[in-house]
CSV table of C-alpha atoms and ligand atoms in Angstrom, one decimal:
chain,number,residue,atom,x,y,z
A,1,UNK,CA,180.1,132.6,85.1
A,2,UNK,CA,183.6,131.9,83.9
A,3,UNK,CA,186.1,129.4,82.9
A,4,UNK,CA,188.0,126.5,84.9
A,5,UNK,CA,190.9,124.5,83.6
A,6,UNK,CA,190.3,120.6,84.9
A,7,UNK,CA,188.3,119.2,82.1
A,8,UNK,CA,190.3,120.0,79.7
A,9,UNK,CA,194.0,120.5,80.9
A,10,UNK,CA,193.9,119.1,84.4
A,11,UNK,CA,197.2,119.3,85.6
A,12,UNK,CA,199.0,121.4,82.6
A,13,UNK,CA,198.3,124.8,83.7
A,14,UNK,CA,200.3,127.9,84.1
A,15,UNK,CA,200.7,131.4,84.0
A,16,UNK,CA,201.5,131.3,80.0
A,17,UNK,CA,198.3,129.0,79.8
A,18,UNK,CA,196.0,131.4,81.7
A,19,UNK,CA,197.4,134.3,79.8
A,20,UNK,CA,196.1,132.1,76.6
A,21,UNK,CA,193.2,131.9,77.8
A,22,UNK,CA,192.4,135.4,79.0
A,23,UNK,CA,193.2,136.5,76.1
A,24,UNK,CA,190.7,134.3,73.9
A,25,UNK,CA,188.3,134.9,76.1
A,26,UNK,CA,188.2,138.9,75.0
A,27,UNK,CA,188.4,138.2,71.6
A,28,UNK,CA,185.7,135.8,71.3
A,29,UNK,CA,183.4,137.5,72.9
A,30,UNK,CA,183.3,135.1,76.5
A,31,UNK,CA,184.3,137.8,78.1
A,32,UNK,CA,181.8,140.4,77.1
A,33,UNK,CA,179.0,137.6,77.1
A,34,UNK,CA,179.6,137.5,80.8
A,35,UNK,CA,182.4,134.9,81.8
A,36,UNK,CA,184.4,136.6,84.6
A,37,UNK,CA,186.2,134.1,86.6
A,38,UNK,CA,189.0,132.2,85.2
A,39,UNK,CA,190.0,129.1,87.9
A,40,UNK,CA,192.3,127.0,88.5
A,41,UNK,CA,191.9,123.4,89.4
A,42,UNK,CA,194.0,120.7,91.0
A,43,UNK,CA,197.7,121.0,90.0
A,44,UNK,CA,199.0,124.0,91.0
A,45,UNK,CA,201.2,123.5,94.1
A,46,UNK,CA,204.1,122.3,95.1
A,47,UNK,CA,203.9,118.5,96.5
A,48,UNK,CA,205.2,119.9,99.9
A,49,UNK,CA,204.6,123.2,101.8
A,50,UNK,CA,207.5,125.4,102.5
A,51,UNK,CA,207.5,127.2,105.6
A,52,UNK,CA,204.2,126.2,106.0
A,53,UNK,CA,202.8,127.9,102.8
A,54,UNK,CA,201.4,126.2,99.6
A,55,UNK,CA,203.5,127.4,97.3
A,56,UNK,CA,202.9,127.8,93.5
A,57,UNK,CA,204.6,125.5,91.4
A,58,UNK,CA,207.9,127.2,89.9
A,59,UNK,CA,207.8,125.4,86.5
A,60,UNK,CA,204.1,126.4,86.0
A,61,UNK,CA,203.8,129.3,87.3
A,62,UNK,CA,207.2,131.3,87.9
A,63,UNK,CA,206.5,134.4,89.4
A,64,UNK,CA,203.9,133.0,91.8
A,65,UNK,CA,200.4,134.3,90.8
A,66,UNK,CA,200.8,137.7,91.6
A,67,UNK,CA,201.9,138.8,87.6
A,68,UNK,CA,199.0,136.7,86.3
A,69,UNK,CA,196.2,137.7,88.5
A,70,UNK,CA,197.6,141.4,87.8
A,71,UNK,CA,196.9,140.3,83.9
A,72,UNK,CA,193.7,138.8,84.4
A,73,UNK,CA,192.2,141.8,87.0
A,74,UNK,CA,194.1,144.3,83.8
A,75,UNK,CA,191.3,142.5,81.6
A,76,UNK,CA,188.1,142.3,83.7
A,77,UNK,CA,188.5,138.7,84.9
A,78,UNK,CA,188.4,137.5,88.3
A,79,UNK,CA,190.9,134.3,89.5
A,80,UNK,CA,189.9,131.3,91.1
A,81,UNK,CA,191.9,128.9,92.5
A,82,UNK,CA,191.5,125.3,94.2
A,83,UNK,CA,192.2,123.5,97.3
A,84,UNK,CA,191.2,120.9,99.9
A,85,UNK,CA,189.5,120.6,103.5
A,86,UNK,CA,191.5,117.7,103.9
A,87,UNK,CA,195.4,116.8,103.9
A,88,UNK,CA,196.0,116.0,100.5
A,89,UNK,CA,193.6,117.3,97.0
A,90,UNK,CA,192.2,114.4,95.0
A,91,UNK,CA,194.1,113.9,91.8
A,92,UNK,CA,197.4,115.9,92.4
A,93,UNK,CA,198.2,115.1,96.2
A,94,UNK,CA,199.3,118.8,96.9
A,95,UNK,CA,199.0,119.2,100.3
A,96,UNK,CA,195.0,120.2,101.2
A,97,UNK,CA,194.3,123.4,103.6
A,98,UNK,CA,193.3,121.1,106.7
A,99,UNK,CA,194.4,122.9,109.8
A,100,UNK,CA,196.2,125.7,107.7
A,101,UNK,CA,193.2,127.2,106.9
A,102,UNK,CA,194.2,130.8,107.7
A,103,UNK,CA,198.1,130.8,106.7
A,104,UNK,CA,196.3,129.6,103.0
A,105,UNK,CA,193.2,132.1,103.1
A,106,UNK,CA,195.9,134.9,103.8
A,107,UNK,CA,198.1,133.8,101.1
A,108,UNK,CA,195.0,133.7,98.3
A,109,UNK,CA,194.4,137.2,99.2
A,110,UNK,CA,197.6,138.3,98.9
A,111,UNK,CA,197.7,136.4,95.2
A,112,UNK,CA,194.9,138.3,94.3
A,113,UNK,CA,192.9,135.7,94.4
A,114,UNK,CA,188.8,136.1,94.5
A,115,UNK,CA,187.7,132.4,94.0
A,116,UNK,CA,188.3,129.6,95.9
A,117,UNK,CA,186.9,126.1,95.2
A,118,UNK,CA,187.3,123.8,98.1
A,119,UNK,CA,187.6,120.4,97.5
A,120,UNK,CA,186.5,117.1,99.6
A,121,UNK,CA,189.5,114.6,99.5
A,122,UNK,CA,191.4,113.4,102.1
A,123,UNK,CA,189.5,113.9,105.2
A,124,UNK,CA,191.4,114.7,108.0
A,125,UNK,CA,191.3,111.7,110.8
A,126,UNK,CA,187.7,111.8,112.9
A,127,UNK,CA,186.9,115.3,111.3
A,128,UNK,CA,183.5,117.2,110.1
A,129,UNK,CA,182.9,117.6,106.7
A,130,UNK,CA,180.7,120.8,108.0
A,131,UNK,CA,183.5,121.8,110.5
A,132,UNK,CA,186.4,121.8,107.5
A,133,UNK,CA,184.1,124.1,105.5
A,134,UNK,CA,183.1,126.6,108.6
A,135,UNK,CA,186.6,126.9,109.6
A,136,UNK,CA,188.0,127.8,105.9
A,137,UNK,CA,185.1,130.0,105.4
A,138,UNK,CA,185.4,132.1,108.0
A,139,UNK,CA,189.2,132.2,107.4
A,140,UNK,CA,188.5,133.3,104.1
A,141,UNK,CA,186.2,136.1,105.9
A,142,UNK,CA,188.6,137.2,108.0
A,143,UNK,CA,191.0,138.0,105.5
A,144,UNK,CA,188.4,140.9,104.8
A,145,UNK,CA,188.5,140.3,100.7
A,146,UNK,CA,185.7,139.2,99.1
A,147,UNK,CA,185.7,135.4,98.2
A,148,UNK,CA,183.5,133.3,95.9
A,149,UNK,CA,183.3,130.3,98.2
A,150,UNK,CA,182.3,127.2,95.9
A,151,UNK,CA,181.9,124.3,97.6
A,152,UNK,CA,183.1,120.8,95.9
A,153,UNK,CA,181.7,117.8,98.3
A,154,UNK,CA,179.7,115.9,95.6
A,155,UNK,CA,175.9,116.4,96.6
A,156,UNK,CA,173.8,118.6,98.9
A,157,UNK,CA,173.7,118.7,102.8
A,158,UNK,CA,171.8,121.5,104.3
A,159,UNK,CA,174.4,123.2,105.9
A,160,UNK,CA,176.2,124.4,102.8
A,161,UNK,CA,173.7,127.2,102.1
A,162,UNK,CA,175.2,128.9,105.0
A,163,UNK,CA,178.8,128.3,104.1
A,164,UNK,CA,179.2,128.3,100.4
A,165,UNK,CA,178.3,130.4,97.2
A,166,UNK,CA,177.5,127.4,95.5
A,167,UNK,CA,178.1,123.6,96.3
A,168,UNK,CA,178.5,120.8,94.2
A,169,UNK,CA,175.3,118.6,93.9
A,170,UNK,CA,176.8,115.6,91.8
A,171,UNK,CA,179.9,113.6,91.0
A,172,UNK,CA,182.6,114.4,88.5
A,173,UNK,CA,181.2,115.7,85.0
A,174,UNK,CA,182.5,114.0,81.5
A,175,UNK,CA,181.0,115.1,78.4
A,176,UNK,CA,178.9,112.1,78.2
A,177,UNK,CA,175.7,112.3,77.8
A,178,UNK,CA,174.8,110.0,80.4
A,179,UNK,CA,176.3,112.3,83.0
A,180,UNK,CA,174.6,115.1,81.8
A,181,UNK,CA,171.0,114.0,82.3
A,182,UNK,CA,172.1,112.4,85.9
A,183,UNK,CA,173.6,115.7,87.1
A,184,UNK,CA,170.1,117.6,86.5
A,185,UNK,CA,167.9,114.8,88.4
A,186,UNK,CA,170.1,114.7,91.0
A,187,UNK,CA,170.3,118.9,90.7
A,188,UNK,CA,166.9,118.8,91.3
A,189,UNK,CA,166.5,117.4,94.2
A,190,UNK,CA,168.0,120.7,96.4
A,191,UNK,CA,166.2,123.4,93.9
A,192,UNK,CA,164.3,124.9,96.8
A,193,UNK,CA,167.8,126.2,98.2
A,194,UNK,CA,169.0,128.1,95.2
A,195,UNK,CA,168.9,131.7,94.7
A,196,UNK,CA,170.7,135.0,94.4
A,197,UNK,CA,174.6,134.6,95.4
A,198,UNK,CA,173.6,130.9,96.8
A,199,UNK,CA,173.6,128.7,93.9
A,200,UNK,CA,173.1,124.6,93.1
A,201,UNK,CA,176.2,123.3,91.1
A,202,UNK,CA,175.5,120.4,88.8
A,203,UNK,CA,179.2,120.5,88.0
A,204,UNK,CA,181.3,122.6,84.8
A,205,UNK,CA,180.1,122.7,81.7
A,206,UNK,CA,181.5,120.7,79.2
A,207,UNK,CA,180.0,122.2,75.9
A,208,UNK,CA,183.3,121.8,73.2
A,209,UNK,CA,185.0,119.0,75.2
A,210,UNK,CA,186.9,116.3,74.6
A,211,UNK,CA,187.3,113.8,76.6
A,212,UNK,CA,190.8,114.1,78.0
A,213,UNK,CA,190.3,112.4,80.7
A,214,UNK,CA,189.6,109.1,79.2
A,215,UNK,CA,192.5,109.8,76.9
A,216,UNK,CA,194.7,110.6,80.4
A,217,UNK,CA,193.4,107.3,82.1
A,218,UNK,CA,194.4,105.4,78.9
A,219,UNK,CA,197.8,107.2,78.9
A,220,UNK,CA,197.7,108.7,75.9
A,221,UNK,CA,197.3,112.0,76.9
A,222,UNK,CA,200.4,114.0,75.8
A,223,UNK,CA,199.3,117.4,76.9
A,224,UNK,CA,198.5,118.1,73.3
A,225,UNK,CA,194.5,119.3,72.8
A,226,UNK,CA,194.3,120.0,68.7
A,227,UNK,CA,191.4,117.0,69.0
A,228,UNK,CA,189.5,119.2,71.5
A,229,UNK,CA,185.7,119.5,70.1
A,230,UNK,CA,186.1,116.5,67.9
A,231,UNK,CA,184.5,114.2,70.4
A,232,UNK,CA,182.7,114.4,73.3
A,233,UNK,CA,179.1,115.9,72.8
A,234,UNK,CA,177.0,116.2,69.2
A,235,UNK,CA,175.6,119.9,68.6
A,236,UNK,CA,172.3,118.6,69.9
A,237,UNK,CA,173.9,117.3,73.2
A,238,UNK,CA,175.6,120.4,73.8
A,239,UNK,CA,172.8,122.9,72.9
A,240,UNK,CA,170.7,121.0,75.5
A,241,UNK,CA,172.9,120.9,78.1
A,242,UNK,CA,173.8,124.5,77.7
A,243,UNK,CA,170.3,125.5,78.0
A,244,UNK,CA,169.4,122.8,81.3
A,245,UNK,CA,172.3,124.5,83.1
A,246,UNK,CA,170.4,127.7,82.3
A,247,UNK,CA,167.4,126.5,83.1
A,248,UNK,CA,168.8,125.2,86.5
A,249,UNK,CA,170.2,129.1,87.0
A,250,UNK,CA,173.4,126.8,87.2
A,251,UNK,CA,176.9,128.6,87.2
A,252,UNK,CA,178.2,128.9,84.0
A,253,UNK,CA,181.4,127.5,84.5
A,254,UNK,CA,183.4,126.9,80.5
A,255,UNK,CA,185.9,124.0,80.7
A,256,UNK,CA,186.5,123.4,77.2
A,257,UNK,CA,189.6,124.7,75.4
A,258,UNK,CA,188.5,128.3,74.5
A,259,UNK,CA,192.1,129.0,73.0
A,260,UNK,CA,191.0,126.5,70.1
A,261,UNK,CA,186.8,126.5,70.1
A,262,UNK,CA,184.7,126.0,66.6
A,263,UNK,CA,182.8,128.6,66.2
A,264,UNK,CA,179.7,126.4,66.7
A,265,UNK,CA,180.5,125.7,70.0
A,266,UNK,CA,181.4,129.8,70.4
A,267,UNK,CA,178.1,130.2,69.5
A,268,UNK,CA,176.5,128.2,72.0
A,269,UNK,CA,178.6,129.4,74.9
A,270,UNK,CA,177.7,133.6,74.0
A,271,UNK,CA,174.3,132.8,73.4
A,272,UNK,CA,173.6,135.8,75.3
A,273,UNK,CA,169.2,135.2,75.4
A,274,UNK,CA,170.2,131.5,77.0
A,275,UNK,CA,172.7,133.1,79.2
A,276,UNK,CA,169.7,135.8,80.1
A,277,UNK,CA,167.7,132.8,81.2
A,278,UNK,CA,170.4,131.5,83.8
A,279,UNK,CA,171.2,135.1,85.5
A,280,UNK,CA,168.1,136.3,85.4
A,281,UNK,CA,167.5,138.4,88.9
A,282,UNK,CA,165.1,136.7,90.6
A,283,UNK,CA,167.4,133.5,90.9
A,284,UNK,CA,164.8,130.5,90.8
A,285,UNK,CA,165.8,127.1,89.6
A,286,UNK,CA,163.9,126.1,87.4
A,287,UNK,CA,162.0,122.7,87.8
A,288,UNK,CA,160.5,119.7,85.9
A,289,UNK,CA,157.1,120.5,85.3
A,290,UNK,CA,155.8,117.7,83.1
A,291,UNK,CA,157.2,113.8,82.1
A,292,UNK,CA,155.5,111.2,79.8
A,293,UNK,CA,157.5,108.5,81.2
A,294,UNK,CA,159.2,107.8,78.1
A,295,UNK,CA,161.8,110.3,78.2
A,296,UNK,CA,160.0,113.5,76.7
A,297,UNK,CA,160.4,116.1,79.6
A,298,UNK,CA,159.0,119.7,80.2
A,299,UNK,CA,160.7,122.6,82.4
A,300,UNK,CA,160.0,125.7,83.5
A,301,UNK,CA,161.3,128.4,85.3
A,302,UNK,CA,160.1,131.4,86.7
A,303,UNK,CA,161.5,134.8,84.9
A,304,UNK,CA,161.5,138.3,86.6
A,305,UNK,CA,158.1,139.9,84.7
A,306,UNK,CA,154.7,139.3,84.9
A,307,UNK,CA,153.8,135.8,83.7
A,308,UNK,CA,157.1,135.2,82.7
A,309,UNK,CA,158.7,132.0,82.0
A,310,UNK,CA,161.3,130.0,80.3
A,311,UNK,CA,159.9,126.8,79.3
A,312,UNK,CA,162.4,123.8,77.3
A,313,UNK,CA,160.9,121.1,75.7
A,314,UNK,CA,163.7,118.3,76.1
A,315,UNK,CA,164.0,114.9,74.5
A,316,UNK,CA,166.2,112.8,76.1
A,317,UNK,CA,164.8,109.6,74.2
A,318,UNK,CA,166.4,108.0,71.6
A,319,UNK,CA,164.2,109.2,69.0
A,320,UNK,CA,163.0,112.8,67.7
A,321,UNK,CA,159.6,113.6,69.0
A,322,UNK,CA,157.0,116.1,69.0
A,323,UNK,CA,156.4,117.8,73.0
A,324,UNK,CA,153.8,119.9,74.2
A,325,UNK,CA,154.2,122.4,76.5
A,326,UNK,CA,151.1,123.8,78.5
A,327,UNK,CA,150.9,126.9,80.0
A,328,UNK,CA,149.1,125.6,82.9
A,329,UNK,CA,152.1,122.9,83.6
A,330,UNK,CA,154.4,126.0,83.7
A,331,UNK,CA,152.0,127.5,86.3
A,332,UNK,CA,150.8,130.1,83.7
A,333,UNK,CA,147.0,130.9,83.4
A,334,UNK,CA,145.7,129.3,80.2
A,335,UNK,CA,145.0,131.6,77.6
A,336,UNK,CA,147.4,133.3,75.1
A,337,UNK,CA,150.4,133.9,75.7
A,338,UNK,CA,153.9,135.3,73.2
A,339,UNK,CA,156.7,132.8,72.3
A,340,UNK,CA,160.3,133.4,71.3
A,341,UNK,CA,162.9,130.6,70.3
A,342,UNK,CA,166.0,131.4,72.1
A,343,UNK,CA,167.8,129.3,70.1
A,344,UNK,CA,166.4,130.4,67.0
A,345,UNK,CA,166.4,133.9,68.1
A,346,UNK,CA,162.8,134.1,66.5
A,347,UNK,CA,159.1,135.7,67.9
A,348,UNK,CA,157.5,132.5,67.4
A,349,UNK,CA,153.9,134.1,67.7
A,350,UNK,CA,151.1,134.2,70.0
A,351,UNK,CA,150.0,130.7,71.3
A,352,UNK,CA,146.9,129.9,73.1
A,353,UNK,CA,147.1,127.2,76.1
A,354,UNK,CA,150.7,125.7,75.1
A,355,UNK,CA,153.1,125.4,72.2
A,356,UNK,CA,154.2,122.5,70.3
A,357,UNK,CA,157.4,121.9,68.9
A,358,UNK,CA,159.2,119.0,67.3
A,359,UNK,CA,162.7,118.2,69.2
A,360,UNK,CA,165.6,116.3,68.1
A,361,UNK,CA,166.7,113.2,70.3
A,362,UNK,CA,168.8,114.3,72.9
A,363,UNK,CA,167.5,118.0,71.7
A,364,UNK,CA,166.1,120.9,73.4
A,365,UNK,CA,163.6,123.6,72.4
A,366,UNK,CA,164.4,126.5,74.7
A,367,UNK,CA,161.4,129.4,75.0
A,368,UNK,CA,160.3,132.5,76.7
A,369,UNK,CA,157.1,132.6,77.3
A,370,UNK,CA,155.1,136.0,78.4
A,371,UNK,CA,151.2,135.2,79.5
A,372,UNK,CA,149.3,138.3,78.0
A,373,UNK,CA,146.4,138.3,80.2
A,374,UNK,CA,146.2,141.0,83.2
B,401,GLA,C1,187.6,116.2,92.3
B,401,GLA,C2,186.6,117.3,91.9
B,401,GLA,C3,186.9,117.7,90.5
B,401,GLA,C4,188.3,118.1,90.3
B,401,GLA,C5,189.3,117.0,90.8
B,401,GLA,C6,190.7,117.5,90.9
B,401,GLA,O1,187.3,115.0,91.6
B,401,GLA,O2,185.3,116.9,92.1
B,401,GLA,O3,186.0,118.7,90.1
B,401,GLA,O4,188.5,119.3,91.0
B,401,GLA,O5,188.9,116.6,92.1
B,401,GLA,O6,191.5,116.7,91.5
């Protein structure tokens, strides 16, 4: 869990920035709720190495990132940072770790640096996507610090398992709704492979954003975010894409502008019984369990406990309907078995064979649900 700067400030970062950030981050309660690691993205170097190093942009980040790493460690964060297998990173064109992949390693871990998302740009002449990642993987092993190794190659190949901490599973994110329900089909598809410290990554969140990038591409992006949270998702939107990436046991990965968050999208973020749903120990994705072909959807997934299971009733049609859940769907025996709203933070009851609930379009109903027979 944690926080990344793209979706919302893509290139405008620094070491005052991140500083900001941290220090919202404790005082509304992200912190304590569980978000650790506060990345970088694309933006932060220099356009050419010197002396063969990446080095850290002087107008962004003055002292290098040793001072601000030092202040986000200080407060219980972790830092992530970003670069590319091949010569050049996507947006910014800084130059990509291909063939410097231990000079850069080296240099993260002397930043302080515990996160490194490695992009998929710029592909080195006749080289192997699998190869690139090995080699900075094992660089980053050698340094002998730990690393969060996230890969960012835009869907699933088999090998990445073996190399990464996570790897991406979709394109780009936007807080369009759209997106959202493309990036958990495609998700889907590699849910066998997740579990503990090997995770499925439908992409950031993008709960409480606006949609800077469109304002970017249309140049009128001046750097300044006071509209953050007046577009991109409605509550609805955001509540069930909060709870899918949950449901997925997706990281938790903040991109909105937590310096300047409603407290509605607060809310949603710290939800701390949602949140309980995506870490819980055992890992599983959790799956589609039940369709009616007409955009009413059921999923489950499997909670450490006997029986145990969180269960979301989403609507992705255009109209508010009524789901049903069933226990056997969810691989629970029929019979009775306890509710309890997440969302609501509300027992529900006792509920024999399924639970019905009526769910806003583009809504979610988010439940655990305990079987109570031995
Ligand atoms: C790619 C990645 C994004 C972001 C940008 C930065 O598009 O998929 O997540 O890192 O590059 O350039």
């Amino acid at each position: 869990m944690g926080w990344n700067s793209w979706d919302t400030f893509m290139s405008g970062i620094s070491d005052k920035l991140l500083r900001q950030v941290a220090d919202a981050m404790v005082t509304n309660g992200m912190r304590d709720a569980g978000y650790q690691y506060i990345n970088i993205d694309d933006g932060w170097a220099l356009p050419n190495r010197v002396n063969g190093h990446l080095e850290p942009d002087p107008a962004k980040f003055p002292g290098g990132f040793k001072p601000v790493t030092d202040y986000l460690h200080a407060r219980g964060f972790k830092f992530g940072i970003y670069s590319d297998r091949g010569t050049k990173t996507c947006v910014s064109g800084a130059p990509g770790s291909y063939g410097h992949e231990t000079i850069d390693a080296n240099d993260f871990a002397a930043w302080g640096v515990d996160y490194l998302k490695y992009d998929n740009c710029n592909p080195a002449f006749l080289t192997s996507q699998e190869g690139d990642y090995r080699r900075m993987q094992e660089a980053l092993m050698a340094t002998g610090k730990p690393f969060v190794f996230s890969i960012c190659a835009w869907e699933f190949k088999k090998w990445m398992p073996s190399i990464g901490n996570l790897w991406r599973t979709t394109d780009d994110i936007t807080d369009n709704w759209n997106t959202i329900i493309n990036n958990i089909d495609k998700n889907e598809k590699s849910a066998n492979y997740a579990g503990p410290g090997r995770w499925n990554d439908p992409d950031m969140l993008v709960v409480g954003c606006f949609n800077v990038q469109d304002l970017q591409h249309n140049h009128l992006f001046d750097g300044n975010t006071d509209l953050v949270g007046n577009k991109g998702l409605t509550d609805d939107e955001n509540i069930a894409h909060f709870s899918m990436w949950a449901m997925m046991a997706a990281p938790l990965i903040a991109s909105n502008d937590v310096i300047r968050m409603p407290e509605k999208i607060r809310e949603i973020l710290t939800n701390q019984e949602v949140i309980a749903v995506d870490q819980d120990p055992l890992g599983i994705q959790g799956i589609k369990v039940w369709e009616n072909g007409k955009g009413l959807f059921v999923y489950s997934k499997v909670l450490k406990g006997h029986d145990t299971r969180a269960i979301a009733l989403f609507n992705r049609s255009e109209s508010n309907a009524e789901i049903m859940a069933k226990w056997i769907d969810a691989n629970i025996p029929d019979g009775k078995a306890t509710v309890r709203d997440l969302w609501k933070h509300e027992d529900m009851g006792m509920f024999t064979n399924g639970y019905k609930a009526y769910v806003p379009s583009h809504g979610i109903v988010l439940l655990k649900v305990v079987s109570v027979i031995d």
